[in-house]
Amino acid sequence: MTDAPRLAVSELTSGGARVPTGARDQSLLPEGEGEQREMDMRFSSITGVVAADEKIRFERMIFRATRGNCFVRFAEIKQPITDPHSGEQIEKCVFIVFYKSLSIETKLKAICDAFSAHRYSLPDMDDAPSVD
């Protein structure tokens, strides 16, 4: 029996492929493509306010429509808010949904419209002047 399989496994696990020391710091991607890949890894988000009694249905609808490809978080608003249409005091929750694709964005916007959720835009966190 040869030691070839054992040597191959040890090279893979220890990173023992013999690479010149200067080549380890070089990117394997063509010039400029690394920045594009970094932008592809970013998530988009939709934020807004939805009625507190609709929170569970809203979250379930998002999960089902996007097949679980979203990350949703809620926070309760401590004071009741006056509904502009009916004039009543309503308990509401703030939500933020993180997603990756444009098709999911269109589904999320349709769900927000169906639940009468008011959407708000957040500034890009990379743009420091707009955040301040």
GROMACS .gro file of N, CA, C and O in nm:
model
  528
    1MET      N    1   0.085  -0.117   0.000
    1MET     CA    2   0.000   0.000   0.000
    1MET      C    3   0.089   0.124   0.000
    1MET      O    4   0.188   0.132   0.072
    2THR      N    5   0.049   0.224  -0.079
    2THR     CA    6   0.131   0.344  -0.091
    2THR      C    7   0.086   0.450   0.008
    2THR      O    8  -0.023   0.444   0.062
    3ASP      N    9   0.171   0.547   0.028
    3ASP     CA   10   0.140   0.658   0.118
    3ASP      C   11   0.078   0.776   0.043
    3ASP      O   12   0.057   0.881   0.102
    4ALA      N   13   0.046   0.761  -0.084
    4ALA     CA   14  -0.004   0.872  -0.166
    4ALA      C   15  -0.135   0.929  -0.110
    4ALA      O   16  -0.147   1.051  -0.097
    5PRO      N   17  -0.235   0.845  -0.076
    5PRO     CA   18  -0.358   0.904  -0.023
    5PRO      C   19  -0.334   0.979   0.109
    5PRO      O   20  -0.388   1.086   0.131
    6ARG      N   21  -0.253   0.923   0.194
    6ARG     CA   22  -0.224   0.987   0.322
    6ARG      C   23  -0.151   1.119   0.302
    6ARG      O   24  -0.178   1.218   0.368
    7LEU      N   25  -0.060   1.124   0.208
    7LEU     CA   26   0.013   1.247   0.178
    7LEU      C   27  -0.079   1.354   0.120
    7LEU      O   28  -0.068   1.472   0.153
    8ALA      N   29  -0.170   1.310   0.033
    8ALA     CA   30  -0.264   1.405  -0.027
    8ALA      C   31  -0.354   1.467   0.080
    8ALA      O   32  -0.378   1.587   0.081
    9VAL      N   33  -0.403   1.385   0.173
    9VAL     CA   34  -0.488   1.436   0.280
    9VAL      C   35  -0.409   1.529   0.370
    9VAL      O   36  -0.457   1.635   0.410
   10SER      N   37  -0.287   1.495   0.400
   10SER     CA   38  -0.208   1.583   0.488
   10SER      C   39  -0.176   1.715   0.420
   10SER      O   40  -0.172   1.819   0.485
   11GLU      N   41  -0.155   1.714   0.289
   11GLU     CA   42  -0.133   1.839   0.217
   11GLU      C   43  -0.257   1.926   0.218
   11GLU      O   44  -0.250   2.047   0.234
   12LEU      N   45  -0.375   1.864   0.202
   12LEU     CA   46  -0.500   1.941   0.201
   12LEU      C   47  -0.530   1.999   0.338
   12LEU      O   48  -0.573   2.114   0.349
   13THR      N   49  -0.510   1.921   0.441
   13THR     CA   50  -0.545   1.969   0.575
   13THR      C   51  -0.445   2.068   0.630
   13THR      O   52  -0.480   2.156   0.705
   14SER      N   53  -0.319   2.054   0.592
   14SER     CA   54  -0.219   2.146   0.646
   14SER      C   55  -0.190   2.262   0.552
   14SER      O   56  -0.113   2.350   0.585
   15GLY      N   57  -0.255   2.264   0.438
   15GLY     CA   58  -0.225   2.368   0.340
   15GLY      C   59  -0.086   2.351   0.285
   15GLY      O   60  -0.018   2.447   0.253
   16GLY      N   61  -0.042   2.226   0.277
   16GLY     CA   62   0.096   2.197   0.243
   16GLY      C   63   0.129   2.205   0.096
   16GLY      O   64   0.237   2.163   0.057
   17ALA      N   65   0.038   2.256   0.015
   17ALA     CA   66   0.073   2.273  -0.125
   17ALA      C   67   0.186   2.373  -0.133
   17ALA      O   68   0.181   2.479  -0.072
   18ARG      N   69   0.288   2.340  -0.204
   18ARG     CA   70   0.407   2.425  -0.208
   18ARG      C   71   0.383   2.542  -0.302
   18ARG      O   72   0.385   2.529  -0.423
   19VAL      N   73   0.359   2.657  -0.240
   19VAL     CA   74   0.334   2.781  -0.312
   19VAL      C   75   0.444   2.878  -0.276
   19VAL      O   76   0.477   2.891  -0.158
   20PRO      N   77   0.500   2.948  -0.373
   20PRO     CA   78   0.602   3.048  -0.339
   20PRO      C   79   0.545   3.149  -0.242
   20PRO      O   80   0.428   3.186  -0.248
   21THR      N   81   0.628   3.198  -0.151
   21THR     CA   82   0.580   3.286  -0.044
   21THR      C   83   0.520   3.415  -0.097
   21THR      O   84   0.425   3.466  -0.041
   22GLY      N   85   0.570   3.470  -0.204
   22GLY     CA   86   0.516   3.594  -0.260
   22GLY      C   87   0.380   3.573  -0.324
   22GLY      O   88   0.299   3.663  -0.331
   23ALA      N   89   0.351   3.452  -0.371
   23ALA     CA   90   0.226   3.424  -0.442
   23ALA      C   91   0.109   3.407  -0.346
   23ALA      O   92  -0.005   3.413  -0.386
   24ARG      N   93   0.135   3.385  -0.218
   24ARG     CA   94   0.025   3.364  -0.123
   24ARG      C   95  -0.054   3.490  -0.098
   24ARG      O   96  -0.170   3.486  -0.063
   25ASP      N   97   0.006   3.606  -0.115
   25ASP     CA   98  -0.062   3.732  -0.090
   25ASP      C   99  -0.137   3.784  -0.212
   25ASP      O  100  -0.211   3.880  -0.202
   26GLN      N  101  -0.119   3.722  -0.328
   26GLN     CA  102  -0.183   3.769  -0.450
   26GLN      C  103  -0.326   3.716  -0.458
   26GLN      O  104  -0.355   3.606  -0.417
   27SER      N  105  -0.413   3.798  -0.515
   27SER     CA  106  -0.552   3.759  -0.535
   27SER      C  107  -0.561   3.667  -0.656
   27SER      O  108  -0.490   3.683  -0.754
   28LEU      N  109  -0.650   3.571  -0.648
   28LEU     CA  110  -0.673   3.480  -0.760
   28LEU      C  111  -0.771   3.538  -0.862
   28LEU      O  112  -0.786   3.485  -0.970
   29LEU      N  113  -0.840   3.646  -0.824
   29LEU     CA  114  -0.937   3.708  -0.913
   29LEU      C  115  -0.869   3.811  -1.002
   29LEU      O  116  -0.771   3.873  -0.962
   30PRO      N  117  -0.922   3.831  -1.123
   30PRO     CA  118  -0.867   3.936  -1.210
   30PRO      C  119  -0.883   4.074  -1.146
   30PRO      O  120  -0.963   4.093  -1.056
   31GLU      N  121  -0.807   4.170  -1.195
   31GLU     CA  122  -0.810   4.307  -1.142
   31GLU      C  123  -0.951   4.364  -1.145
   31GLU      O  124  -1.022   4.352  -1.244
   32GLY      N  125  -0.994   4.425  -1.036
   32GLY     CA  126  -1.124   4.490  -1.030
   32GLY      C  127  -1.239   4.397  -0.998
   32GLY      O  128  -1.344   4.440  -0.953
   33GLU      N  129  -1.222   4.269  -1.020
   33GLU     CA  130  -1.331   4.175  -0.995
   33GLU      C  131  -1.348   4.149  -0.846
   33GLU      O  132  -1.456   4.118  -0.799
   34GLY      N  133  -1.243   4.166  -0.769
   34GLY     CA  134  -1.253   4.150  -0.624
   34GLY      C  135  -1.347   4.251  -0.563
   34GLY      O  136  -1.425   4.220  -0.473
   35GLU      N  137  -1.343   4.375  -0.611
   35GLU     CA  138  -1.434   4.478  -0.562
   35GLU      C  139  -1.577   4.445  -0.601
   35GLU      O  140  -1.669   4.467  -0.523
   36GLN      N  141  -1.597   4.393  -0.721
   36GLN     CA  142  -1.731   4.356  -0.766
   36GLN      C  143  -1.786   4.242  -0.680
   36GLN      O  144  -1.902   4.243  -0.642
   37ARG      N  145  -1.702   4.145  -0.647
   37ARG     CA  146  -1.746   4.034  -0.564
   37ARG      C  147  -1.781   4.082  -0.424
   37ARG      O  148  -1.873   4.032  -0.362
   38GLU      N  149  -1.708   4.181  -0.375
   38GLU     CA  150  -1.738   4.236  -0.244
   38GLU      C  151  -1.875   4.303  -0.244
   38GLU      O  152  -1.951   4.291  -0.149
   39MET      N  153  -1.908   4.373  -0.352
   39MET     CA  154  -2.039   4.437  -0.362
   39MET      C  155  -2.150   4.333  -0.375
   39MET      O  156  -2.261   4.355  -0.329
   40ASP      N  157  -2.121   4.217  -0.439
   40ASP     CA  158  -2.221   4.112  -0.453
   40ASP      C  159  -2.255   4.047  -0.319
   40ASP      O  160  -2.361   3.989  -0.304
   41MET      N  161  -2.166   4.057  -0.224
   41MET     CA  162  -2.187   3.993  -0.095
   41MET      C  163  -2.269   4.080   0.001
   41MET      O  164  -2.299   4.039   0.111
   42ARG      N  165  -2.306   4.199  -0.039
   42ARG     CA  166  -2.380   4.289   0.049
   42ARG      C  167  -2.529   4.255   0.048
   42ARG      O  168  -2.583   4.213  -0.053
   43PHE      N  169  -2.593   4.278   0.161
   43PHE     CA  170  -2.736   4.257   0.172
   43PHE      C  171  -2.809   4.390   0.157
   43PHE      O  172  -2.759   4.495   0.197
   44SER      N  173  -2.928   4.383   0.103
   44SER     CA  174  -3.017   4.499   0.096
   44SER      C  175  -3.116   4.487   0.211
   44SER      O  176  -3.131   4.381   0.270
   45SER      N  177  -3.186   4.596   0.239
   45SER     CA  178  -3.282   4.590   0.349
   45SER      C  179  -3.404   4.675   0.319
   45SER      O  180  -3.399   4.771   0.243
   46ILE      N  181  -3.515   4.635   0.380
   46ILE     CA  182  -3.639   4.712   0.379
   46ILE      C  183  -3.676   4.733   0.525
   46ILE      O  184  -3.674   4.638   0.604
   47THR      N  185  -3.706   4.857   0.561
   47THR     CA  186  -3.747   4.886   0.698
   47THR      C  187  -3.884   4.953   0.695
   47THR      O  188  -3.923   5.013   0.595
   48GLY      N  189  -3.954   4.942   0.806
   48GLY     CA  190  -4.084   5.005   0.811
   48GLY      C  191  -4.155   4.979   0.942
   48GLY      O  192  -4.096   4.930   1.038
   49VAL      N  193  -4.284   5.010   0.943
   49VAL     CA  194  -4.368   4.996   1.062
   49VAL      C  195  -4.492   4.917   1.022
   49VAL      O  196  -4.553   4.944   0.919
   50VAL      N  197  -4.528   4.819   1.105
   50VAL     CA  198  -4.647   4.738   1.081
   50VAL      C  199  -4.724   4.729   1.213
   50VAL      O  200  -4.665   4.742   1.321
   51ALA      N  201  -4.856   4.709   1.205
   51ALA     CA  202  -4.939   4.696   1.325
   51ALA      C  203  -4.893   4.576   1.407
   51ALA      O  204  -4.859   4.470   1.352
   52ALA      N  205  -4.890   4.591   1.539
   52ALA     CA  206  -4.839   4.486   1.627
   52ALA      C  207  -4.923   4.358   1.618
   52ALA      O  208  -4.870   4.248   1.629
   53ASP      N  209  -5.054   4.371   1.598
   53ASP     CA  210  -5.138   4.252   1.588
   53ASP      C  211  -5.119   4.178   1.455
   53ASP      O  212  -5.162   4.064   1.441
   54GLU      N  213  -5.054   4.240   1.358
   54GLU     CA  214  -5.026   4.176   1.229
   54GLU      C  215  -4.883   4.120   1.222
   54GLU      O  216  -4.844   4.064   1.121
   55LYS      N  217  -4.807   4.137   1.329
   55LYS     CA  218  -4.665   4.101   1.327
   55LYS      C  219  -4.641   3.954   1.292
   55LYS      O  220  -4.559   3.924   1.205
   56ILE      N  221  -4.711   3.862   1.355
   56ILE     CA  222  -4.689   3.720   1.332
   56ILE      C  223  -4.729   3.681   1.190
   56ILE      O  224  -4.656   3.609   1.121
   57ARG      N  225  -4.844   3.730   1.145
   57ARG     CA  226  -4.889   3.700   1.008
   57ARG      C  227  -4.792   3.758   0.906
   57ARG      O  228  -4.761   3.696   0.805
   58PHE      N  229  -4.743   3.880   0.933
   58PHE     CA  230  -4.649   3.949   0.844
   58PHE      C  231  -4.519   3.868   0.833
   58PHE      O  232  -4.469   3.842   0.723
   59GLU      N  233  -4.465   3.826   0.946
   59GLU     CA  234  -4.340   3.749   0.946
   59GLU      C  235  -4.358   3.614   0.876
   59GLU      O  236  -4.272   3.571   0.798
   60ARG      N  237  -4.469   3.548   0.900
   60ARG     CA  238  -4.495   3.419   0.837
   60ARG      C  239  -4.510   3.433   0.686
   60ARG      O  240  -4.460   3.352   0.609
   61MET      N  241  -4.577   3.540   0.642
   61MET     CA  242  -4.594   3.564   0.499
   61MET      C  243  -4.459   3.588   0.431
   61MET      O  244  -4.432   3.537   0.323
   62ILE      N  245  -4.371   3.665   0.496
   62ILE     CA  246  -4.238   3.690   0.440
   62ILE      C  247  -4.160   3.560   0.430
   62ILE      O  248  -4.097   3.531   0.329
   63PHE      N  249  -4.166   3.478   0.535
   63PHE     CA  250  -4.094   3.351   0.534
   63PHE      C  251  -4.142   3.261   0.422
   63PHE      O  252  -4.062   3.202   0.349
   64ARG      N  253  -4.272   3.251   0.405
   64ARG     CA  254  -4.328   3.163   0.301
   64ARG      C  255  -4.301   3.216   0.161
   64ARG      O  256  -4.269   3.140   0.070
   65ALA      N  257  -4.315   3.346   0.141
   65ALA     CA  258  -4.297   3.404   0.007
   65ALA      C  259  -4.152   3.398  -0.039
   65ALA      O  260  -4.124   3.383  -0.157
   66THR      N  261  -4.058   3.411   0.056
   66THR     CA  262  -3.916   3.412   0.019
   66THR      C  263  -3.848   3.279   0.046
   66THR      O  264  -3.726   3.269   0.028
   67ARG      N  265  -3.925   3.180   0.089
   67ARG     CA  266  -3.872   3.047   0.120
   67ARG      C  267  -3.760   3.052   0.223
   67ARG      O  268  -3.660   2.981   0.215
   68GLY      N  269  -3.773   3.141   0.318
   68GLY     CA  270  -3.676   3.151   0.426
   68GLY      C  271  -3.547   3.221   0.391
   68GLY      O  272  -3.451   3.216   0.466
   69ASN      N  273  -3.543   3.290   0.277
   69ASN     CA  274  -3.421   3.356   0.231
   69ASN      C  275  -3.413   3.502   0.277
   69ASN      O  276  -3.357   3.585   0.207
   70CYS      N  277  -3.469   3.531   0.393
   70CYS     CA  278  -3.464   3.666   0.450
   70CYS      C  279  -3.432   3.655   0.598
   70CYS      O  280  -3.452   3.551   0.660
   71PHE      N  281  -3.383   3.764   0.651
   71PHE     CA  282  -3.359   3.775   0.794
   71PHE      C  283  -3.444   3.890   0.844
   71PHE      O  284  -3.424   4.004   0.804
   72VAL      N  285  -3.542   3.859   0.930
   72VAL     CA  286  -3.640   3.958   0.974
   72VAL      C  287  -3.624   3.983   1.124
   72VAL      O  288  -3.610   3.888   1.202
   73ARG      N  289  -3.627   4.109   1.165
   73ARG     CA  290  -3.622   4.146   1.306
   73ARG      C  291  -3.728   4.252   1.334
   73ARG      O  292  -3.754   4.338   1.249
   74PHE      N  293  -3.788   4.244   1.453
   74PHE     CA  294  -3.891   4.338   1.495
   74PHE      C  295  -3.851   4.404   1.626
   74PHE      O  296  -3.778   4.345   1.707
   75ALA      N  297  -3.902   4.524   1.650
   75ALA     CA  298  -3.888   4.593   1.778
   75ALA      C  299  -4.019   4.667   1.803
   75ALA      O  300  -4.073   4.733   1.714
   76GLU      N  301  -4.070   4.654   1.925
   76GLU     CA  302  -4.197   4.719   1.959
   76GLU      C  303  -4.176   4.869   1.979
   76GLU      O  304  -4.074   4.912   2.031
   77ILE      N  305  -4.276   4.946   1.939
   77ILE     CA  306  -4.279   5.089   1.966
   77ILE      C  307  -4.358   5.106   2.096
   77ILE      O  308  -4.471   5.059   2.106
   78LYS      N  309  -4.298   5.169   2.195
   78LYS     CA  310  -4.357   5.175   2.329
   78LYS      C  311  -4.486   5.257   2.336
   78LYS      O  312  -4.576   5.224   2.410
   79GLN      N  313  -4.496   5.364   2.256
   79GLN     CA  314  -4.616   5.447   2.259
   79GLN      C  315  -4.709   5.408   2.145
   79GLN      O  316  -4.663   5.380   2.034
   80PRO      N  317  -4.840   5.409   2.168
   80PRO     CA  318  -4.933   5.386   2.057
   80PRO      C  319  -4.926   5.502   1.957
   80PRO      O  320  -4.899   5.616   1.994
   81ILE      N  321  -4.947   5.470   1.832
   81ILE     CA  322  -4.938   5.569   1.725
   81ILE      C  323  -5.077   5.592   1.669
   81ILE      O  324  -5.156   5.499   1.652
   82THR      N  325  -5.107   5.717   1.639
   82THR     CA  326  -5.237   5.751   1.580
   82THR      C  327  -5.237   5.713   1.433
   82THR      O  328  -5.151   5.755   1.357
   83ASP      N  329  -5.335   5.632   1.396
   83ASP     CA  330  -5.349   5.591   1.256
   83ASP      C  331  -5.406   5.709   1.176
   83ASP      O  332  -5.510   5.763   1.211
   84PRO      N  333  -5.338   5.751   1.068
   84PRO     CA  334  -5.386   5.867   0.993
   84PRO      C  335  -5.519   5.843   0.921
   84PRO      O  336  -5.595   5.938   0.898
   85HIS      N  337  -5.552   5.718   0.888
   85HIS     CA  338  -5.676   5.690   0.816
   85HIS      C  339  -5.798   5.685   0.909
   85HIS      O  340  -5.902   5.741   0.878
   86SER      N  341  -5.782   5.616   1.024
   86SER     CA  342  -5.897   5.599   1.113
   86SER      C  343  -5.894   5.693   1.234
   86SER      O  344  -5.997   5.714   1.297
   87GLY      N  345  -5.777   5.747   1.267
   87GLY     CA  346  -5.766   5.835   1.382
   87GLY      C  347  -5.755   5.763   1.515
   87GLY      O  348  -5.753   5.826   1.620
   88GLU      N  349  -5.750   5.630   1.516
   88GLU     CA  350  -5.739   5.552   1.640
   88GLU      C  351  -5.594   5.536   1.682
   88GLU      O  352  -5.504   5.547   1.599
   89GLN      N  353  -5.576   5.506   1.810
   89GLN     CA  354  -5.443   5.474   1.862
   89GLN      C  355  -5.415   5.325   1.835
   89GLN      O  356  -5.495   5.240   1.872
   90ILE      N  357  -5.301   5.296   1.770
   90ILE     CA  358  -5.267   5.159   1.732
   90ILE      C  359  -5.126   5.128   1.781
   90ILE      O  360  -5.035   5.210   1.769
   91GLU      N  361  -5.110   5.007   1.837
   91GLU     CA  362  -4.976   4.957   1.874
   91GLU      C  363  -4.907   4.911   1.746
   91GLU      O  364  -4.965   4.838   1.666
   92LYS      N  365  -4.781   4.955   1.728
   92LYS     CA  366  -4.709   4.918   1.607
   92LYS      C  367  -4.570   4.866   1.641
   92LYS      O  368  -4.519   4.888   1.751
   93CYS      N  369  -4.509   4.797   1.544
   93CYS     CA  370  -4.374   4.742   1.556
   93CYS      C  371  -4.290   4.792   1.440
   93CYS      O  372  -4.339   4.804   1.327
   94VAL      N  373  -4.165   4.817   1.468
   94VAL     CA  374  -4.068   4.851   1.363
   94VAL      C  375  -4.009   4.719   1.314
   94VAL      O  376  -3.982   4.629   1.393
   95PHE      N  377  -3.989   4.707   1.182
   95PHE     CA  378  -3.928   4.586   1.129
   95PHE      C  379  -3.814   4.623   1.035
   95PHE      O  380  -3.809   4.733   0.980
   96ILE      N  381  -3.721   4.529   1.020
   96ILE     CA  382  -3.616   4.539   0.919
   96ILE      C  383  -3.599   4.400   0.860
   96ILE      O  384  -3.598   4.300   0.932
   97VAL      N  385  -3.593   4.395   0.727
   97VAL     CA  386  -3.579   4.269   0.655
   97VAL      C  387  -3.454   4.279   0.569
   97VAL      O  388  -3.441   4.372   0.489
   98PHE      N  389  -3.361   4.184   0.586
   98PHE     CA  390  -3.241   4.177   0.503
   98PHE      C  391  -3.261   4.070   0.398
   98PHE      O  392  -3.309   3.961   0.429
   99TYR      N  393  -3.222   4.100   0.273
   99TYR     CA  394  -3.243   4.007   0.162
   99TYR      C  395  -3.132   4.027   0.059
   99TYR      O  396  -3.053   4.121   0.067
  100LYS      N  397  -3.127   3.938  -0.042
  100LYS     CA  398  -3.020   3.942  -0.140
  100LYS      C  399  -3.063   3.979  -0.282
  100LYS      O  400  -2.989   4.044  -0.353
  101SER      N  401  -3.179   3.937  -0.328
  101SER     CA  402  -3.209   3.951  -0.471
  101SER      C  403  -3.322   4.050  -0.499
  101SER      O  404  -3.403   4.082  -0.412
  102LEU      N  405  -3.326   4.095  -0.623
  102LEU     CA  406  -3.431   4.188  -0.665
  102LEU      C  407  -3.568   4.123  -0.668
  102LEU      O  408  -3.670   4.189  -0.642
  103SER      N  409  -3.573   3.994  -0.699
  103SER     CA  410  -3.703   3.926  -0.700
  103SER      C  411  -3.762   3.920  -0.559
  103SER      O  412  -3.883   3.935  -0.541
  104ILE      N  413  -3.677   3.902  -0.459
  104ILE     CA  414  -3.726   3.903  -0.321
  104ILE      C  415  -3.772   4.043  -0.283
  104ILE      O  416  -3.872   4.060  -0.214
  105GLU      N  417  -3.702   4.145  -0.332
  105GLU     CA  418  -3.741   4.283  -0.302
  105GLU      C  419  -3.882   4.313  -0.352
  105GLU      O  420  -3.962   4.374  -0.281
  106THR      N  421  -3.914   4.270  -0.473
  106THR     CA  422  -4.048   4.295  -0.525
  106THR      C  423  -4.155   4.222  -0.443
  106THR      O  424  -4.262   4.276  -0.418
  107LYS      N  425  -4.124   4.100  -0.400
  107LYS     CA  426  -4.217   4.026  -0.314
  107LYS      C  427  -4.237   4.097  -0.181
  107LYS      O  428  -4.348   4.109  -0.131
  108LEU      N  429  -4.127   4.145  -0.123
  108LEU     CA  430  -4.136   4.213   0.006
  108LEU      C  431  -4.217   4.341  -0.003
  108LEU      O  432  -4.297   4.372   0.087
  109LYS      N  433  -4.198   4.416  -0.111
  109LYS     CA  434  -4.276   4.539  -0.128
  109LYS      C  435  -4.425   4.510  -0.142
  109LYS      O  436  -4.509   4.581  -0.087
  110ALA      N  437  -4.457   4.403  -0.213
  110ALA     CA  438  -4.597   4.365  -0.229
  110ALA      C  439  -4.658   4.322  -0.095
  110ALA      O  440  -4.773   4.355  -0.063
  111ILE      N  441  -4.580   4.249  -0.015
  111ILE     CA  442  -4.629   4.207   0.117
  111ILE      C  443  -4.649   4.328   0.207
  111ILE      O  444  -4.749   4.338   0.279
  112CYS      N  445  -4.556   4.423   0.204
  112CYS     CA  446  -4.570   4.545   0.284
  112CYS      C  447  -4.696   4.621   0.245
  112CYS      O  448  -4.769   4.671   0.331
  113ASP      N  449  -4.722   4.630   0.116
  113ASP     CA  450  -4.842   4.698   0.069
  113ASP      C  451  -4.968   4.625   0.114
  113ASP      O  452  -5.068   4.687   0.152
  114ALA      N  453  -4.966   4.491   0.111
  114ALA     CA  454  -5.083   4.412   0.150
  114ALA      C  455  -5.114   4.428   0.299
  114ALA      O  456  -5.230   4.426   0.339
  115PHE      N  457  -5.012   4.445   0.381
  115PHE     CA  458  -5.031   4.460   0.525
  115PHE      C  459  -5.039   4.606   0.568
  115PHE      O  460  -5.040   4.635   0.688
  116SER      N  461  -5.044   4.698   0.475
  116SER     CA  462  -5.046   4.842   0.501
  116SER      C  463  -4.930   4.886   0.590
  116SER      O  464  -4.946   4.970   0.679
  117ALA      N  465  -4.815   4.826   0.565
  117ALA     CA  466  -4.695   4.862   0.640
  117ALA      C  467  -4.631   4.983   0.573
  117ALA      O  468  -4.617   4.988   0.451
  118HIS      N  469  -4.597   5.082   0.653
  118HIS     CA  470  -4.533   5.202   0.600
  118HIS      C  471  -4.383   5.176   0.593
  118HIS      O  472  -4.321   5.143   0.694
  119ARG      N  473  -4.325   5.187   0.473
  119ARG     CA  474  -4.181   5.163   0.453
  119ARG      C  475  -4.103   5.292   0.469
  119ARG      O  476  -4.148   5.399   0.429
  120TYR      N  477  -3.983   5.278   0.525
  120TYR     CA  478  -3.891   5.391   0.541
  120TYR      C  479  -3.757   5.353   0.479
  120TYR      O  480  -3.720   5.236   0.478
  121SER      N  481  -3.685   5.453   0.431
  121SER     CA  482  -3.554   5.425   0.373
  121SER      C  483  -3.446   5.458   0.476
  121SER      O  484  -3.457   5.556   0.551
  122LEU      N  485  -3.343   5.377   0.479
  122LEU     CA  486  -3.228   5.400   0.565
  122LEU      C  487  -3.112   5.445   0.480
  122LEU      O  488  -3.095   5.399   0.367
  123PRO      N  489  -3.026   5.533   0.532
  123PRO     CA  490  -2.908   5.573   0.454
  123PRO      C  491  -2.809   5.457   0.446
  123PRO      O  492  -2.808   5.369   0.532
  124ASP      N  493  -2.728   5.458   0.343
  124ASP     CA  494  -2.625   5.356   0.325
  124ASP      C  495  -2.520   5.374   0.436
  124ASP      O  496  -2.471   5.484   0.457
  125MET      N  497  -2.488   5.267   0.507
  125MET     CA  498  -2.396   5.277   0.620
  125MET      C  499  -2.253   5.305   0.576
  125MET      O  500  -2.172   5.349   0.656
  126ASP      N  501  -2.220   5.284   0.449
  126ASP     CA  502  -2.086   5.314   0.399
  126ASP      C  503  -2.069   5.462   0.370
  126ASP      O  504  -1.958   5.512   0.356
  127ASP      N  505  -2.181   5.534   0.357
  127ASP     CA  506  -2.177   5.677   0.327
  127ASP      C  507  -2.188   5.753   0.458
  127ASP      O  508  -2.296   5.785   0.508
  128ALA      N  509  -2.072   5.784   0.520
  128ALA     CA  510  -2.067   5.844   0.654
  128ALA      C  511  -2.142   5.976   0.666
  128ALA      O  512  -2.214   5.997   0.764
  129PRO      N  513  -2.134   6.070   0.570
  129PRO     CA  514  -2.207   6.197   0.586
  129PRO      C  515  -2.359   6.178   0.591
  129PRO      O  516  -2.428   6.251   0.661
  130SER      N  517  -2.413   6.083   0.517
  130SER     CA  518  -2.558   6.066   0.517
  130SER      C  519  -2.606   5.999   0.645
  130SER      O  520  -2.722   6.013   0.683
  131VAL      N  521  -2.520   5.923   0.713
  131VAL     CA  522  -2.558   5.858   0.838
  131VAL      C  523  -2.564   5.960   0.951
  131VAL      O  524  -2.649   5.955   1.038
  132ASP      N  525  -2.471   6.056   0.951
  132ASP     CA  526  -2.466   6.158   1.056
  132ASP      C  527  -2.579   6.250   1.040
  132ASP      O  528  -2.668   6.282   1.077
   0.00000   0.00000   0.00000
